[in-house]
Coordinates of C-alpha atoms and ligand atoms in Angstrom, one line a residue:
M1 CA -8.6 54.5 67.0
C2 CA -9.0 55.8 63.4
G3 CA -12.2 57.4 62.4
I4 CA -13.9 57.3 59.0
V5 CA -16.4 59.5 57.4
G6 CA -17.9 59.9 53.9
Y7 CA -20.4 62.2 52.3
A8 CA -22.3 62.1 48.9
G9 CA -24.9 64.8 48.4
S10 CA -25.2 68.4 47.3
G11 CA -23.8 70.1 50.4
N12 CA -20.3 71.3 50.8
A13 CA -18.4 68.1 51.3
P14 CA -15.2 69.5 52.8
Q15 CA -17.1 71.4 55.5
I16 CA -19.3 68.4 56.3
L17 CA -16.4 66.0 56.4
V18 CA -14.3 68.3 58.7
E19 CA -17.3 68.8 61.0
A20 CA -18.0 65.0 61.1
L21 CA -14.3 64.2 61.8
K22 CA -14.4 66.6 64.7
R23 CA -17.3 64.6 66.1
L24 CA -14.9 61.5 66.0
E25 CA -12.0 63.3 67.8
Y26 CA -12.9 61.4 71.0
R27 CA -11.7 58.2 69.4
G28 CA -8.1 59.5 69.6
Y29 CA -6.0 60.4 66.6
D30 CA -2.7 62.0 65.5
S31 CA -3.4 63.2 62.0
S32 CA -6.3 63.8 59.6
G33 CA -7.1 64.0 55.9
I34 CA -9.8 64.2 53.3
A35 CA -10.1 63.2 49.6
L36 CA -12.6 65.0 47.4
H37 CA -14.1 64.5 44.0
E38 CA -13.3 67.6 42.0
K39 CA -13.7 68.6 38.3
N40 CA -10.2 67.4 37.4
G41 CA -10.0 64.3 39.5
L42 CA -9.3 63.7 43.2
T43 CA -7.7 66.1 45.5
I44 CA -6.1 65.0 48.8
H45 CA -5.5 67.2 51.8
K46 CA -3.9 65.7 54.9
K47 CA -1.8 66.8 57.8
Q48 CA -0.3 65.5 61.0
G49 CA -1.8 67.0 64.2
R50 CA -5.2 68.2 65.1
I51 CA -8.0 68.4 62.6
T52 CA -7.8 72.2 62.8
V53 CA -4.3 72.0 61.3
M54 CA -5.6 70.3 58.2
E55 CA -8.7 72.5 58.1
E56 CA -6.7 75.7 58.2
A57 CA -4.6 74.5 55.3
L58 CA -7.7 73.7 53.2
P59 CA -8.3 76.1 50.2
K60 CA -11.9 77.1 49.4
L61 CA -13.5 74.0 47.8
A62 CA -16.9 73.3 46.4
A63 CA -16.8 69.5 46.1
T64 CA -20.0 67.6 47.1
V65 CA -18.6 64.1 47.5
G66 CA -15.6 63.0 49.6
I67 CA -14.2 60.9 52.4
G68 CA -12.3 61.9 55.5
H69 CA -10.2 60.2 58.1
T70 CA -8.6 60.6 61.5
R71 CA -5.5 58.4 62.0
W72 CA -4.4 56.7 65.2
A73 CA -0.9 55.4 64.2
T74 CA -0.4 51.6 64.2
H75 CA 2.0 51.1 61.3
G76 CA 4.3 54.0 60.7
E77 CA 4.8 57.1 62.9
P78 CA 2.4 60.0 62.9
S79 CA 3.3 62.1 59.8
D80 CA 1.8 63.9 56.8
A81 CA 2.9 61.0 54.6
N82 CA 1.4 58.3 56.8
A83 CA -1.9 60.2 57.2
H84 CA -4.8 58.9 55.2
P85 CA -6.1 58.9 52.5
Q86 CA -3.5 56.7 50.9
V87 CA -3.4 56.6 47.1
D88 CA -2.4 54.3 44.2
S89 CA 0.5 55.0 41.8
S90 CA -1.7 57.2 39.5
G91 CA -3.4 59.2 42.3
D92 CA -6.8 58.2 40.9
I93 CA -7.7 55.9 43.8
A94 CA -7.9 57.1 47.4
V95 CA -8.4 54.9 50.4
I96 CA -9.1 55.5 54.1
H97 CA -8.9 52.7 56.6
N98 CA -9.6 51.9 60.2
G99 CA -8.0 48.6 61.5
T100 CA -4.9 46.7 60.7
L101 CA -4.0 44.5 57.7
E102 CA -2.2 41.4 58.9
N103 CA -0.6 40.3 55.6
Y104 CA 0.4 43.8 54.4
A105 CA 4.1 43.1 54.7
D106 CA 4.0 40.1 52.3
L107 CA 1.7 42.0 49.9
R108 CA 4.0 45.1 50.0
S109 CA 7.2 43.2 49.4
G110 CA 5.6 41.4 46.4
M111 CA 4.4 44.7 45.0
E112 CA 7.8 46.4 45.6
A113 CA 9.5 43.5 43.8
A114 CA 7.2 44.2 40.9
G115 CA 8.3 47.9 40.8
I116 CA 5.5 49.6 42.7
K117 CA 6.8 52.5 44.8
F118 CA 5.4 53.0 48.3
N119 CA 5.2 56.5 49.8
S120 CA 4.2 55.7 53.4
G121 CA 5.0 53.3 56.2
T122 CA 1.4 52.3 56.6
D123 CA -0.2 48.9 56.1
T124 CA -3.1 50.7 54.4
E125 CA -1.1 51.7 51.3
V126 CA -1.3 48.2 49.9
L127 CA -5.1 48.7 49.4
P128 CA -5.1 51.4 46.7
H129 CA -2.5 49.5 44.8
L130 CA -4.5 46.2 45.1
I131 CA -7.6 48.0 43.9
E132 CA -5.7 49.6 41.0
R133 CA -4.5 46.1 40.0
H134 CA -8.0 44.7 40.0
Y135 CA -9.8 47.7 38.5
D136 CA -11.5 47.0 35.2
G137 CA -14.1 49.8 35.0
D138 CA -16.2 48.7 38.0
L139 CA -15.0 50.1 41.3
L140 CA -17.2 48.0 43.6
T141 CA -15.9 44.8 42.0
A142 CA -12.3 45.9 42.2
V143 CA -12.7 46.7 45.9
R144 CA -14.4 43.4 46.5
T145 CA -11.6 41.5 44.8
A146 CA -8.9 43.5 46.5
L147 CA -10.4 42.7 49.9
G148 CA -10.2 39.0 49.0
D149 CA -6.4 39.4 49.0
V150 CA -6.1 40.9 52.5
T151 CA -6.5 39.5 56.0
G152 CA -7.1 41.6 59.1
A153 CA -9.6 44.1 60.5
Y154 CA -10.9 47.0 58.4
A155 CA -13.5 49.5 57.7
I156 CA -12.5 51.3 54.5
A157 CA -13.9 53.9 52.2
V158 CA -12.6 54.4 48.6
L159 CA -12.9 57.1 45.9
H160 CA -11.9 56.6 42.3
A161 CA -11.4 59.6 40.0
A162 CA -13.3 57.9 37.2
H163 CA -16.4 57.4 39.4
P164 CA -17.5 60.9 40.5
G165 CA -20.4 60.8 42.9
E166 CA -19.6 57.4 44.2
I167 CA -18.1 56.1 47.4
V168 CA -17.4 52.4 48.0
A169 CA -17.0 51.3 51.6
A170 CA -16.5 47.9 53.3
R171 CA -16.2 46.5 56.8
N172 CA -14.6 43.5 58.5
E173 CA -14.6 43.8 62.3
S174 CA -14.1 47.6 62.4
P175 CA -17.4 49.5 62.8
L176 CA -19.2 51.3 60.0
V177 CA -22.6 53.0 59.9
I178 CA -24.6 54.5 57.0
G179 CA -26.6 57.7 57.4
F180 CA -29.7 58.4 55.3
G181 CA -30.5 62.1 54.7
E182 CA -32.7 63.9 52.1
G183 CA -30.8 63.6 48.8
E184 CA -27.6 62.8 50.7
H185 CA -25.9 59.8 52.3
F186 CA -23.1 59.4 54.8
I187 CA -20.9 56.8 56.2
A188 CA -19.0 56.9 59.5
S189 CA -17.2 54.8 62.0
D190 CA -19.7 56.0 64.7
A191 CA -23.1 57.6 64.6
P192 CA -22.1 60.8 66.6
A193 CA -20.1 61.9 63.5
I194 CA -23.3 62.2 61.4
V195 CA -26.1 62.7 63.9
K196 CA -26.1 66.5 63.2
Y197 CA -27.3 65.6 59.7
T198 CA -29.5 62.6 60.2
Q199 CA -30.8 60.3 62.9
R200 CA -31.7 57.6 60.3
V201 CA -28.9 55.0 60.3
A202 CA -28.2 51.4 59.2
Y203 CA -25.2 49.4 60.4
V204 CA -22.9 47.6 57.9
R205 CA -22.2 44.0 58.9
N206 CA -18.9 42.1 58.8
G207 CA -18.0 41.1 55.2
E208 CA -20.3 43.6 53.6
L209 CA -19.6 46.4 51.0
V210 CA -21.6 49.5 50.4
C211 CA -21.8 51.5 47.3
L212 CA -23.1 55.0 48.1
T213 CA -24.1 58.0 46.0
A214 CA -26.3 61.0 46.8
D215 CA -29.4 59.1 45.7
S216 CA -28.7 55.4 46.4
V217 CA -27.2 53.0 48.9
E218 CA -26.5 49.4 47.9
I219 CA -25.2 46.9 50.4
S220 CA -23.7 43.6 49.2
D221 CA -21.6 40.8 50.6
M222 CA -18.3 39.4 49.3
A223 CA -20.2 37.1 47.0
G224 CA -22.2 40.0 45.5
N225 CA -25.5 39.2 47.2
I226 CA -27.6 42.3 47.8
R227 CA -29.1 43.1 51.3
E228 CA -31.7 45.8 51.9
P229 CA -30.5 48.2 54.6
E230 CA -32.3 48.0 58.0
I231 CA -32.8 51.6 58.8
E232 CA -33.1 52.5 62.5
E233 CA -33.9 55.9 64.1
L234 CA -31.3 56.9 66.7
D235 CA -32.9 57.7 70.1
W236 CA -30.5 60.5 70.8
S237 CA -29.8 63.7 69.0
F238 CA -27.1 66.1 68.1
E239 CA -27.7 68.2 71.3
D240 CA -27.2 65.0 73.3
S241 CA -23.7 64.7 72.0
E242 CA -22.8 68.4 72.4
R243 CA -20.8 69.8 75.4
G244 CA -23.8 71.9 76.7
G245 CA -21.8 74.6 78.5
Y246 CA -19.4 72.2 80.4
A247 CA -15.7 72.8 80.0
H248 CA -15.2 69.2 78.9
Y249 CA -17.3 66.3 77.7
M250 CA -16.0 64.3 80.7
L251 CA -17.5 66.8 83.1
K252 CA -20.7 66.9 81.2
E253 CA -20.9 63.1 81.2
I254 CA -20.1 62.9 85.0
F255 CA -23.1 65.3 85.6
E256 CA -25.4 63.3 83.3
Q257 CA -25.1 60.2 85.5
P258 CA -28.3 60.7 87.5
R259 CA -30.2 60.8 84.2
A260 CA -28.3 57.9 82.7
L261 CA -29.1 55.7 85.7
Q262 CA -32.7 56.7 85.6
E263 CA -33.0 55.9 81.9
S264 CA -31.2 52.6 82.2
L265 CA -33.2 51.2 85.1
L266 CA -35.7 48.6 84.1
P267 CA -39.2 49.1 85.6
T268 CA -39.2 45.6 87.2
L269 CA -36.7 42.9 87.7
A270 CA -39.2 40.1 88.3
E271 CA -39.7 39.4 84.6
A272 CA -37.2 38.7 81.8
I273 CA -34.6 41.4 81.6
I274 CA -32.3 40.2 78.8
D275 CA -33.5 40.8 75.3
G276 CA -33.2 37.6 73.2
L277 CA -32.3 35.1 75.9
D278 CA -34.2 33.7 78.8
L279 CA -32.2 32.8 81.9
N280 CA -34.4 29.9 83.0
W281 CA -31.7 27.2 83.0
R282 CA -29.2 25.9 85.4
I283 CA -26.3 28.3 85.2
G284 CA -23.2 26.5 86.5
S285 CA -20.9 29.4 86.4
I286 CA -20.6 32.9 85.1
S287 CA -17.7 34.5 83.4
I288 CA -17.6 38.3 83.1
V289 CA -15.4 39.4 80.3
A290 CA -14.4 43.0 79.5
C291 CA -11.5 45.6 79.3
G292 CA -10.5 48.6 81.3
T293 CA -13.3 50.4 83.1
S294 CA -15.9 47.9 81.9
L295 CA -13.8 45.2 83.6
H296 CA -13.9 47.1 86.9
A297 CA -17.7 47.3 86.6
G298 CA -17.6 43.5 86.1
M299 CA -15.5 43.1 89.3
V300 CA -18.2 45.0 91.2
G301 CA -20.8 42.8 89.6
K302 CA -19.0 39.6 90.7
Y303 CA -19.4 40.5 94.4
V304 CA -23.1 41.2 94.0
I305 CA -24.0 38.2 91.8
E306 CA -22.1 35.8 94.1
Q307 CA -23.7 37.3 97.2
L308 CA -27.2 37.1 95.9
T309 CA -27.1 33.9 93.8
A310 CA -24.2 31.8 95.0
I311 CA -23.3 31.2 91.4
P312 CA -19.5 31.3 91.1
V313 CA -18.4 34.2 89.0
N314 CA -14.9 34.8 87.5
V315 CA -13.9 38.1 85.9
C316 CA -11.5 37.9 82.9
H317 CA -9.7 40.4 80.8
A318 CA -11.0 40.0 77.3
S319 CA -7.5 40.0 75.9
E320 CA -6.7 36.9 78.1
F321 CA -10.0 35.2 77.8
R322 CA -9.8 35.1 74.0
Y323 CA -6.7 33.0 74.1
S324 CA -7.6 30.8 77.1
P325 CA -7.7 27.1 76.4
P326 CA -11.1 25.7 75.4
V327 CA -13.3 24.5 78.2
Q328 CA -13.2 20.7 78.3
N329 CA -16.4 18.9 79.3
V330 CA -14.5 16.2 81.3
G331 CA -16.8 13.3 82.1
G332 CA -19.9 15.5 81.8
M333 CA -18.9 17.6 84.8
L334 CA -20.1 20.7 83.0
S335 CA -23.8 19.6 83.2
A336 CA -24.9 23.2 82.7
R337 CA -23.8 25.6 80.0
P338 CA -21.7 28.5 81.4
L339 CA -23.0 32.1 81.0
V340 CA -20.6 34.6 79.6
V341 CA -21.4 38.2 80.3
L342 CA -19.5 40.6 78.0
I343 CA -19.4 44.3 79.0
S344 CA -18.5 47.1 76.6
Q345 CA -19.8 50.6 76.4
S346 CA -18.9 50.9 72.7
G347 CA -19.6 47.3 71.7
E348 CA -16.7 47.6 69.3
T349 CA -13.7 46.7 71.5
A350 CA -11.7 44.2 69.4
D351 CA -10.7 41.9 72.3
T352 CA -14.2 41.8 73.8
L353 CA -15.7 41.0 70.3
A354 CA -13.1 38.2 69.9
A355 CA -13.9 36.9 73.4
A356 CA -17.7 36.8 72.5
R357 CA -16.8 34.7 69.5
V358 CA -14.7 32.3 71.5
A359 CA -17.4 32.0 74.2
R360 CA -19.9 31.0 71.6
Q361 CA -17.6 28.6 69.9
Q362 CA -17.1 27.0 73.4
G363 CA -20.8 26.5 73.7
S364 CA -21.5 29.2 76.3
H365 CA -24.5 31.4 76.4
T366 CA -23.5 35.0 75.8
V367 CA -25.0 38.1 77.1
A368 CA -23.7 41.6 76.4
I369 CA -24.1 44.7 78.6
C370 CA -23.6 47.4 76.1
N371 CA -24.5 51.1 75.5
V372 CA -24.8 50.9 71.7
G373 CA -27.7 49.0 70.3
G374 CA -26.5 48.4 66.8
S375 CA -22.9 47.7 67.8
S376 CA -21.0 44.6 66.7
L377 CA -21.1 43.1 70.1
A378 CA -24.8 43.7 70.5
R379 CA -25.4 41.8 67.2
N380 CA -23.1 38.9 68.0
V381 CA -24.4 37.6 71.3
D382 CA -27.4 35.5 72.4
G383 CA -28.9 38.2 74.6
I384 CA -28.5 41.9 75.3
L385 CA -29.0 44.1 78.3
L386 CA -28.8 47.6 76.8
T387 CA -27.8 50.6 78.9
H388 CA -29.1 54.0 78.0
A389 CA -26.4 56.5 79.0
G390 CA -26.5 58.3 75.7
P391 CA -23.4 58.9 73.7
E392 CA -20.1 59.1 75.7
I393 CA -17.6 61.3 73.9
G394 CA -14.9 61.9 76.6
V395 CA -12.3 59.2 76.2
A396 CA -12.5 58.3 80.0
A397 CA -15.5 56.2 80.6
T398 CA -17.7 57.7 83.3
K399 CA -21.5 57.5 82.9
T400 CA -21.2 54.2 81.1
F401 CA -19.4 52.7 84.1
L402 CA -22.2 53.6 86.4
V403 CA -24.9 52.1 84.2
Q404 CA -22.9 49.0 83.6
M405 CA -22.7 48.4 87.4
Q406 CA -26.5 49.1 87.6
A407 CA -27.1 46.6 84.8
L408 CA -25.1 44.0 86.7
Y409 CA -27.0 44.7 89.9
M410 CA -30.3 44.2 88.0
L411 CA -28.9 41.0 86.6
A412 CA -27.9 39.8 90.0
V413 CA -31.3 40.6 91.5
H414 CA -33.2 39.0 88.6
L415 CA -31.1 35.8 88.8
A416 CA -31.6 35.6 92.5
Y417 CA -35.3 36.0 92.3
S418 CA -35.8 33.6 89.4
R419 CA -33.8 31.0 91.3
K420 CA -35.8 31.7 94.5
G421 CA -32.8 33.0 96.3
I422 CA -34.8 36.1 97.2
D423 CA -38.6 36.5 97.5
L424 CA -40.9 39.1 96.0
P425 CA -40.7 41.6 99.0
Q426 CA -36.9 41.3 98.9
L427 CA -36.9 41.9 95.1
R428 CA -39.1 45.0 95.6
R429 CA -36.7 46.3 98.3
W430 CA -33.8 46.0 95.8
E431 CA -35.8 47.8 93.2
Q432 CA -36.5 50.6 95.6
E433 CA -32.8 50.9 96.5
L434 CA -31.7 51.0 92.9
R435 CA -34.3 53.7 92.3
K436 CA -32.5 55.9 94.8
L437 CA -29.2 55.8 92.9
P438 CA -29.8 58.9 90.9
H439 CA -30.6 60.8 94.1
Y440 CA -27.4 59.6 95.9
V441 CA -25.2 60.3 92.8
G442 CA -26.8 63.8 92.6
Q443 CA -25.7 64.4 96.2
V444 CA -22.1 63.5 95.4
L445 CA -22.2 65.9 92.5
E446 CA -23.3 68.7 94.8
R447 CA -20.0 68.2 96.8
R448 CA -17.9 69.0 93.8
S449 CA -16.3 72.1 95.4
V450 CA -14.9 70.1 98.3
I451 CA -13.5 67.5 95.8
T452 CA -11.9 70.3 93.7
K453 CA -10.0 71.6 96.8
L454 CA -8.8 68.1 97.7
A455 CA -7.7 67.5 94.1
N456 CA -5.5 70.6 94.2
S457 CA -3.5 69.0 97.0
L458 CA -2.7 65.9 94.9
T459 CA -1.1 67.5 91.8
Q460 CA 2.5 67.4 93.1
A461 CA 2.4 63.7 94.0
S462 CA 5.1 61.5 92.6
S463 CA 2.7 58.5 92.7
L464 CA -0.6 57.6 94.3
F465 CA -2.2 54.5 95.7
F466 CA -5.9 53.8 95.8
I467 CA -6.9 51.2 98.3
G468 CA -10.1 49.4 99.2
R469 CA -11.6 46.1 100.4
N470 CA -14.5 44.1 99.1
L471 CA -16.6 46.4 96.9
G472 CA -14.2 49.2 97.5
Y473 CA -11.4 47.3 95.8
P474 CA -12.6 47.5 92.2
I475 CA -13.5 51.1 92.9
A476 CA -9.9 51.7 94.0
L477 CA -8.8 50.2 90.7
E478 CA -11.1 52.4 88.7
G479 CA -10.1 55.5 90.7
A480 CA -6.5 54.8 89.8
L481 CA -7.2 54.2 86.2
K482 CA -9.3 57.3 85.8
L483 CA -6.6 59.4 87.4
K484 CA -3.6 58.0 85.4
E485 CA -5.3 58.2 82.1
I486 CA -6.4 61.8 82.2
S487 CA -3.8 63.4 84.5
Y488 CA -0.7 61.3 83.6
L489 CA 0.1 60.9 87.3
H490 CA 1.2 57.4 88.2
A491 CA -1.5 55.7 90.3
E492 CA -2.2 52.1 91.4
G493 CA -5.2 50.5 92.8
Y494 CA -4.6 47.9 95.5
P495 CA -6.6 45.6 97.8
A496 CA -6.0 47.4 101.1
G497 CA -4.8 44.2 102.7
E498 CA -2.1 43.8 100.2
L499 CA -0.3 47.0 101.1
K500 CA 2.0 45.4 103.5
H501 CA 3.0 42.8 101.0
G502 CA 5.1 45.2 99.0
P503 CA 3.7 48.7 98.2
L504 CA 4.2 50.0 101.8
A505 CA 7.9 50.3 100.9
L506 CA 7.0 53.1 98.5
L507 CA 5.0 55.2 101.0
S508 CA 6.3 58.7 101.8
P509 CA 5.0 62.2 102.1
Q510 CA 5.1 62.3 98.3
T511 CA 2.8 59.3 97.8
P512 CA -0.7 60.1 98.8
V513 CA -3.0 57.2 99.5
I514 CA -6.7 57.4 98.8
A515 CA -8.8 54.9 100.8
I516 CA -12.3 53.8 99.9
A517 CA -13.9 53.1 103.2
S518 CA -17.0 51.0 102.7
Q519 CA -19.3 50.7 105.7
D520 CA -19.4 46.9 105.5
H521 CA -17.9 43.9 107.3
T522 CA -14.4 44.9 106.2
H523 CA -14.5 48.4 107.6
A524 CA -12.5 47.7 110.8
K525 CA -9.8 46.0 108.7
L526 CA -9.6 49.0 106.4
V527 CA -9.2 51.3 109.4
S528 CA -6.1 49.3 110.4
N529 CA -4.7 49.7 106.9
M530 CA -5.4 53.5 107.1
E531 CA -3.5 53.6 110.4
E532 CA -0.5 51.9 108.7
V533 CA -0.5 54.6 106.0
A534 CA -0.8 57.4 108.5
A535 CA 2.1 55.9 110.5
R536 CA 4.3 56.2 107.4
K537 CA 3.4 59.9 107.0
A538 CA 1.9 59.3 103.6
P539 CA -0.9 61.9 103.0
L540 CA -4.2 60.0 103.5
L541 CA -7.4 61.0 101.7
V542 CA -10.5 59.0 102.7
V543 CA -13.7 58.5 100.7
A544 CA -16.2 57.6 103.4
Q545 CA -19.9 57.6 104.2
E546 CA -21.4 60.3 106.3
G547 CA -20.8 59.6 110.0
D548 CA -17.6 57.6 109.6
A549 CA -15.8 58.7 112.8
D550 CA -12.7 56.7 111.9
A551 CA -12.2 58.5 108.7
L552 CA -12.5 61.9 110.4
R553 CA -10.1 60.8 113.2
L554 CA -7.4 59.6 110.7
S555 CA -7.5 62.3 108.1
E556 CA -8.4 65.9 107.6
R557 CA -9.1 65.2 104.0
V558 CA -12.3 63.4 103.7
I559 CA -14.8 63.2 100.8
T560 CA -18.1 62.4 102.4
L561 CA -20.6 60.3 100.6
P562 CA -24.3 60.2 101.4
A563 CA -25.3 57.5 103.8
S564 CA -26.7 54.7 101.6
D565 CA -26.8 50.9 101.8
P566 CA -23.1 50.0 101.6
V567 CA -23.8 47.8 98.6
L568 CA -24.5 51.0 96.6
M569 CA -21.2 52.6 97.6
P570 CA -19.4 51.8 94.3
F571 CA -21.8 54.2 92.6
T572 CA -21.2 57.2 95.0
A573 CA -17.5 56.5 95.6
G574 CA -17.1 55.9 91.8
V575 CA -18.5 59.4 91.0
A576 CA -16.4 61.1 93.7
L577 CA -13.2 59.5 92.2
Q578 CA -14.2 60.6 88.7
L579 CA -14.5 64.2 89.9
L580 CA -11.2 63.9 91.8
A581 CA -9.4 62.7 88.7
Y582 CA -11.1 65.4 86.6
H583 CA -10.0 68.2 88.8
V584 CA -6.4 67.0 89.2
A585 CA -6.2 66.8 85.4
E586 CA -7.8 70.2 85.1
E587 CA -5.4 71.8 87.6
L588 CA -2.5 70.2 85.6
G589 CA -3.8 71.6 82.4
C590 CA -4.2 68.2 80.7
D591 CA -6.2 67.5 77.5
I592 CA -8.9 65.8 79.5
D593 CA -11.3 64.6 76.7
K594 CA -8.5 63.4 74.5
P595 CA -5.7 62.0 76.7
R596 CA -2.5 61.2 74.8
N597 CA -2.1 57.8 73.2
L598 CA -5.6 56.7 74.1
A599 CA -8.6 56.0 71.9
K600 CA -12.3 55.8 72.8
S601 CA -13.0 52.7 70.8
V602 CA -10.2 50.2 70.9
T603 CA -10.9 48.5 67.6
V604 CA -7.5 46.8 67.2
E605 CA -6.1 44.0 69.3
Ligands
F6R701 C1 -11.1 54.0 80.6 C2 -11.8 53.5 79.4 C3 -11.3 52.2 78.9 C4 -12.5 51.4 78.4 C5 -12.0 50.1 77.7 C6 -13.2 49.3 77.2 O1 -11.7 55.2 81.0 O2 -12.6 54.1 78.9 O3 -10.6 51.5 79.8 O4 -13.3 51.1 79.5 O5 -11.2 50.5 76.6 O6 -14.0 50.0 76.3 P1 -15.5 49.4 76.0 O7 -16.3 49.5 77.3 O8 -16.0 50.3 74.9 O9 -15.3 48.0 75.6

């Protein structure tokens, strides 16, 4: 999704903005641009394509204040004209925008009828014209009034030629963070953009505006009430968000998983584990709500929570949950408030945020499992279970998936213990098992060379199936998602038992099947499914635990996982499939960290 940065200080603004935009590349984009305050007014430089294309076209500039943008097209194709900043008729007002304006078409046709000429196909272009209309010498007031005319989601930043040194920014739904340096200030969509310059940040809230200069930051709301910024110190540094010798962020992040698990594990699960909400009430049901990889973590969590607590759990796509009919309390049948667990690494996914809002409106308790403390989701739920994977830059989620699953296991164990479903020795055994996770994951990482060889045998596939049962099923879904998003090969995840209800018709020597063989009560059934695959001459690759004789009998291609309690297999198999997807994509020469059409933070619906 689009990325926003802004700088006011005494440094070289174009260099700082370009550098900061590069740190937001992971969000996905198709064009970039900057606007600078210069002696004779504003200058705009924007280009379709990679940031380097815009950078190479930049003349030497000495400006010290400016704004920058990476665009991920929503309204209007990727092009120089549609890139941001967008300007008003005089070219004195420049606006960058992340989000979508719902009423832009009405506003635009009204303006066009009044003779205003539009130069782009974007929704954003209405904003500089609106600001121009309301401008009366005070930029902040003009922006505030203009925002009163629009509906939709936005984070914006605005420059006006008559206000050198000043940036006005605002947010509604799309994220925005302020960075506090020495004699300089920053704004950005996400902290990795500015962490090279400062670790002191404050998050802008929905409905707030910021007026920023080198020396001052003023936050106000739509009514003009001032709020003091709440400055926080980031607990990760620039080095944490660098590639550190790895060919891609994705690979680096796969290898960071043992540490991420270690840092996210709570010292004990006997006491409260959710910040801001105790769980000592009768939980009638749990809904886990998320998107993409986070949803797959939620599906793994469902099995474990239901096994340990007997509380019914349903797992919902956030995009469906947000429009589901309100829960009716028919005849008092819902005697206990439901718990809704929202999972999001970024905490900025539009559908998940909307689902949190709906859940609260419906009277549910809400808990977020999230990797970003100051995110919108973290601040709009009753309780939070924070994961500590550090920044994840690669578009494909890897380390955050593992810590999300770990958080759900911790939640399951805590709920089971606090409801007397397990006793203290059992709780301690679980804690011990969870402490072994970094070690098991480390062992999978050591088997990378075997996985690389197997990956090479998959690159010519016309389509791939990932199958699993029980805890292996969500991992099959995740394996397929990881592969398709970074390698562009078509892949589907299936419950192994469903193969014969349709997909078997597609099997051939060109459609490899990857089976996730959990050593649990479903193992024998999965072996039958693998036999069915082998009988159709589809190449079979098995992800199995050490000592799985069936796997070795049925296929020469086996990724062996360390022998662990089968309940921990989603972690080891998950990592093996991440490496498999990575090496297939690498062999195919794909843009692994920035797959086409995808964005890291999906901040529009
Ligand atoms: C896949 C991937 C996406 C995200 C999804 C939700 O690798 O990264 O499927 O998992 O967009 O994102 P968050 O967790 O930020 O809400």
